[in-house]
PDB file of C-alpha atoms in Angstrom:
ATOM      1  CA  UNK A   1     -10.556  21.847 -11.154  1.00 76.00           C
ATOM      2  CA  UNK A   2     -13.644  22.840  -9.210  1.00 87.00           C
ATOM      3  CA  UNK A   3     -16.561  23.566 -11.355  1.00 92.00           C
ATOM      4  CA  UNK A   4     -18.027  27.125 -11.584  1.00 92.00           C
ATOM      5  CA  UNK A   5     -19.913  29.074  -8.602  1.00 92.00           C
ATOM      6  CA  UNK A   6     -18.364  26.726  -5.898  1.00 93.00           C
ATOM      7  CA  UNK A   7     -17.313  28.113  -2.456  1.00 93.00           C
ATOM      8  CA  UNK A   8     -16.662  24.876  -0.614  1.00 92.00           C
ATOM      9  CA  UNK A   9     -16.343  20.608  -0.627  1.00 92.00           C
ATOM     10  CA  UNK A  10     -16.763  18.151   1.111  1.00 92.00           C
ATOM     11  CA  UNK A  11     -14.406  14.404   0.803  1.00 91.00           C
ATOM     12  CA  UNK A  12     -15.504  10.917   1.046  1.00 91.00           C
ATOM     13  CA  UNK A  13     -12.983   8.009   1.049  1.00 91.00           C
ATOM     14  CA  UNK A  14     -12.641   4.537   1.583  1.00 90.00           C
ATOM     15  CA  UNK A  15     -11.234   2.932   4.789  1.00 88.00           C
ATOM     16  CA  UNK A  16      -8.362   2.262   2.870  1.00 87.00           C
ATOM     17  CA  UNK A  17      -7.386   5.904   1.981  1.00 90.00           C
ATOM     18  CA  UNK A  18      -6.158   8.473   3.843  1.00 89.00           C
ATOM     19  CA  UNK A  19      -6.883  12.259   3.514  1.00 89.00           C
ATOM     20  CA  UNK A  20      -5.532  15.377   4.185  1.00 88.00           C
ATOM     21  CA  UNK A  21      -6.468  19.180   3.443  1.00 86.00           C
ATOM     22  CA  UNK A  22      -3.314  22.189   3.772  1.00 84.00           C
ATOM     23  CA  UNK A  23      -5.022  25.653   3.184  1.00 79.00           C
ATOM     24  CA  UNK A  24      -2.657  28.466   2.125  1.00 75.00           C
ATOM     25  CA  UNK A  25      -1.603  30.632   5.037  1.00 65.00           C
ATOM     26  CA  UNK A  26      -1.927  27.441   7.451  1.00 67.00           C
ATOM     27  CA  UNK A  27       0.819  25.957   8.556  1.00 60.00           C
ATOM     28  CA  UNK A  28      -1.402  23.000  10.109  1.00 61.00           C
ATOM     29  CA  UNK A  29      -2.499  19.889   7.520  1.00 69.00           C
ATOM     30  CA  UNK A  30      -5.242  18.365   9.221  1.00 70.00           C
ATOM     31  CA  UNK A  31      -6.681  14.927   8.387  1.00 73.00           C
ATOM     32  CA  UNK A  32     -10.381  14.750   6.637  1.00 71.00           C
ATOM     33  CA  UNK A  33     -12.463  12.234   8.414  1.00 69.00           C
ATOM     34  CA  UNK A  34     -14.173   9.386   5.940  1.00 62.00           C
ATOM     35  CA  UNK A  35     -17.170  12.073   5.482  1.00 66.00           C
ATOM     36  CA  UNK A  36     -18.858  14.753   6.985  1.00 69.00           C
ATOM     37  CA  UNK A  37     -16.543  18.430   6.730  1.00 82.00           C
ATOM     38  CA  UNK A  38     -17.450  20.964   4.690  1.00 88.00           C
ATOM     39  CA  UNK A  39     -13.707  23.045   3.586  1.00 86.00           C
ATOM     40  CA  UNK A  40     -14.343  26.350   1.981  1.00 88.00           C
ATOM     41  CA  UNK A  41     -12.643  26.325  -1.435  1.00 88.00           C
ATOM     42  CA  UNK A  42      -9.692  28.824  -1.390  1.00 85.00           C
ATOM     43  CA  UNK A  43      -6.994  29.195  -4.129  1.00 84.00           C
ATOM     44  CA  UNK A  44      -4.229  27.478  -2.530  1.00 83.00           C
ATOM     45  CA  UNK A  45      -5.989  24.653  -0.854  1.00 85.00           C
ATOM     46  CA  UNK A  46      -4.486  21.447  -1.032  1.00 86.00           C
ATOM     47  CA  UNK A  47      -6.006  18.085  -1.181  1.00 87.00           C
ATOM     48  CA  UNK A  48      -3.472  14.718  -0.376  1.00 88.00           C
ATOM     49  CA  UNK A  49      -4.159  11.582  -0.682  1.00 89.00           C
ATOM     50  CA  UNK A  50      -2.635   8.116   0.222  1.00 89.00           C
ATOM     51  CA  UNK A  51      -3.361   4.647   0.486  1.00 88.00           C
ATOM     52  CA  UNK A  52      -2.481   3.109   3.720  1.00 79.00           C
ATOM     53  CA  UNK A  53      -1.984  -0.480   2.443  1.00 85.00           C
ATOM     54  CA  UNK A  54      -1.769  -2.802  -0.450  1.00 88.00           C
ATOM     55  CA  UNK A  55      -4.749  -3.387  -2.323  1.00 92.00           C
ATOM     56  CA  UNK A  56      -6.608  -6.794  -2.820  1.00 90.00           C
ATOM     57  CA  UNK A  57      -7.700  -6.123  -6.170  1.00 93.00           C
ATOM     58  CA  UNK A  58      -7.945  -3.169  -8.769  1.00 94.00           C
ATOM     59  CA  UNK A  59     -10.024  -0.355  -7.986  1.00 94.00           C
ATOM     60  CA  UNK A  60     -10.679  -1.236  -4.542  1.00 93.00           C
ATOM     61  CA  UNK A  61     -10.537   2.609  -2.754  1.00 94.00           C
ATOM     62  CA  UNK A  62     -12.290   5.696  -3.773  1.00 94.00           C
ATOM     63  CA  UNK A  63     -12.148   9.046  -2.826  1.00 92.00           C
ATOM     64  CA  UNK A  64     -14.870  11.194  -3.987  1.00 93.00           C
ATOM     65  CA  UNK A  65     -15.279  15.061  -3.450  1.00 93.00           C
ATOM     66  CA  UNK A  66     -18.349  16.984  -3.702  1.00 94.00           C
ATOM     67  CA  UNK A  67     -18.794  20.758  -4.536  1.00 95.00           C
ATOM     68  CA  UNK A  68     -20.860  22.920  -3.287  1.00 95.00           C
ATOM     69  CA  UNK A  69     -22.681  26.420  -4.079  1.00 95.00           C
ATOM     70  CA  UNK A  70     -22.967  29.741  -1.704  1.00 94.00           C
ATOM     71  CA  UNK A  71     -25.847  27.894   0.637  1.00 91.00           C
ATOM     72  CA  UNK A  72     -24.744  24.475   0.457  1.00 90.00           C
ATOM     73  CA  UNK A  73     -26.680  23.184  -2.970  1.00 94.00           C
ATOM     74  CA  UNK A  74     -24.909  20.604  -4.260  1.00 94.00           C
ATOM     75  CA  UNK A  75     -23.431  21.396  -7.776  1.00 95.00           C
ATOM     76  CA  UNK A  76     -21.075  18.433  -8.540  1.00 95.00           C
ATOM     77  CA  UNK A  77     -19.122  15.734  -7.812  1.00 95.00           C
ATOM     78  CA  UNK A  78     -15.519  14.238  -9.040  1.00 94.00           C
ATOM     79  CA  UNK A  79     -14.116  10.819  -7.726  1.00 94.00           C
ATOM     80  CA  UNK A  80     -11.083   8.858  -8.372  1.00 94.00           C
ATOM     81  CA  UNK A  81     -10.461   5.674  -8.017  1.00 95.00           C
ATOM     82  CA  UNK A  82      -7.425   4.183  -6.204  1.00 95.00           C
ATOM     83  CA  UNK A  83      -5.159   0.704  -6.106  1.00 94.00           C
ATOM     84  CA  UNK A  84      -2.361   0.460  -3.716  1.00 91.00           C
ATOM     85  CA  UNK A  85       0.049  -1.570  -4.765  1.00 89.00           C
ATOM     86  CA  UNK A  86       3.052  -2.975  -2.004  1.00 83.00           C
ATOM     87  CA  UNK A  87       6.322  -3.306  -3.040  1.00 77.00           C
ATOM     88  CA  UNK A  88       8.833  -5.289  -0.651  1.00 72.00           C
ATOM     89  CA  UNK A  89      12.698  -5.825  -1.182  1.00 72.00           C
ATOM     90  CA  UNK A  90      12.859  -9.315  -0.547  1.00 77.00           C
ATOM     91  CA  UNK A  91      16.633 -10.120  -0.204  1.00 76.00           C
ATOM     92  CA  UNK A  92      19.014 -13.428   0.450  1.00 77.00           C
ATOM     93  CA  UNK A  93      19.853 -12.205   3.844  1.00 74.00           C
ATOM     94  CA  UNK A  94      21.335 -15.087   5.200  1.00 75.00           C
ATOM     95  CA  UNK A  95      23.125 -15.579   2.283  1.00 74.00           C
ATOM     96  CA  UNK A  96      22.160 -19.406   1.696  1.00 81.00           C
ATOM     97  CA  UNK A  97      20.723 -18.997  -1.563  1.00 84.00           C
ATOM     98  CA  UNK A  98      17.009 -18.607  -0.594  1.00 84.00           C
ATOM     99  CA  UNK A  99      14.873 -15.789  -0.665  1.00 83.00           C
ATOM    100  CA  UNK A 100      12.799 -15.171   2.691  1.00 80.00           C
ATOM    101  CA  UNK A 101      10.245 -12.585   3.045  1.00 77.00           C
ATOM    102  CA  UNK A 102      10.742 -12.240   6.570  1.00 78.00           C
ATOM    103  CA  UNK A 103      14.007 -12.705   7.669  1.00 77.00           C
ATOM    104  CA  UNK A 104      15.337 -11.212  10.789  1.00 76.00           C
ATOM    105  CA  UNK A 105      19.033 -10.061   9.712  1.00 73.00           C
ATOM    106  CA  UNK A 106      17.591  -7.606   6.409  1.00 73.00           C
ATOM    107  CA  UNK A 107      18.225  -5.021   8.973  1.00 73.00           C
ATOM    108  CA  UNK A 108      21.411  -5.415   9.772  1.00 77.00           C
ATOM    109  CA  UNK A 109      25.019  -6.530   8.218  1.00 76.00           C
ATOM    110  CA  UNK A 110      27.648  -8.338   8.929  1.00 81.00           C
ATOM    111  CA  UNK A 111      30.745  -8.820   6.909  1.00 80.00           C
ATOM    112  CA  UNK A 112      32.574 -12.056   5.940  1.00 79.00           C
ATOM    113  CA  UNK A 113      31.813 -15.514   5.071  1.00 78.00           C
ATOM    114  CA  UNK A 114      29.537 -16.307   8.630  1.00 78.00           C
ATOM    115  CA  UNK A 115      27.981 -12.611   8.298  1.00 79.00           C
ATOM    116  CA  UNK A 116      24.645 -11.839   6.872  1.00 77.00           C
ATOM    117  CA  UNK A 117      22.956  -9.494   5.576  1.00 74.00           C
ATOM    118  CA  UNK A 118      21.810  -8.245   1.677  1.00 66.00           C
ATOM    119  CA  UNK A 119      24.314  -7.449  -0.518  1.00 64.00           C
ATOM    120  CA  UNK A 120      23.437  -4.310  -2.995  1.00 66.00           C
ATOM    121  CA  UNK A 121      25.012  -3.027  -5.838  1.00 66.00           C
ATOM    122  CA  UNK A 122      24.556   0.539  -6.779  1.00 70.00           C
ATOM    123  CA  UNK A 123      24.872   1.573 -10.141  1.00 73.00           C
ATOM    124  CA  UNK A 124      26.393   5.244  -9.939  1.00 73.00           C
ATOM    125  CA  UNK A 125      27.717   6.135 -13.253  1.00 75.00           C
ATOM    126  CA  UNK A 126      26.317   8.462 -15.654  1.00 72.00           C
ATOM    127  CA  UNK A 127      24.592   6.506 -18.589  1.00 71.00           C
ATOM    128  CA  UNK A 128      23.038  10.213 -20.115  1.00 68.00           C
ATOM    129  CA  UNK A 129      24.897  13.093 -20.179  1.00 63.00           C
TER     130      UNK A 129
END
């Protein structure tokens, strides 16, 4: 997706974001501080990207990268916008018919009538051939 007569980028990102470049023949993936490294642009190179926590509203992250000629002129740029979003199983683990965010026995599981612990059930068959 890099435009034309490139040869390298650079990434910017928000605190929020975390970065990582893999370059073909590398076994090492090594994390892209918020700006400031230049990567040469090789077929192969990979670019990863994850948010590190829920966001507070829509669009709150950004990572942009920047493309550059032979001799470092800028040619373009190409951002994306990011919005974490958290997802929690919240479960009756105590089993007393209320829903706690925090409670300590989700971990664990006890059986009978004094035991705690969430109860899950799995839906294995095959709806679609």
């Amino acid at each position: 997706a890099a435009p034309a007569g490139a040869v390298s980028f650079s990434v910017k990102h928000t605190e929020g974001v975390s970065v990582e470049v893999a370059c073909r023949g590398q076994a090492e993936v090594r994390s892209v501080p918020s700006r400031g490294t230049r990567w040469p642009l090789d077929e192969g190179t990979v670019l990863r990207f994850c948010m590190s926590r829920a966001s507070t509203e829509v669009n709150d992250n950004k990572v942009t990268v920047s493309f550059y000629a032979e001799g470092g002129q800028p040619i373009n740029q190409a951002g994306v916008f990011l919005t974490g979003i958290g997802i929690s199983l919240d479960v009756d683990a105590d089993r007393d018919g209320v829903v706690e965010k925090n409670n300590p026995n989700k971990a664990s599981w006890t059986w009978g009538s004094e035991g705690h612990g969430a109860i899950l059930l799995v839906s294995c068959d095959k709806d679609c051939p």
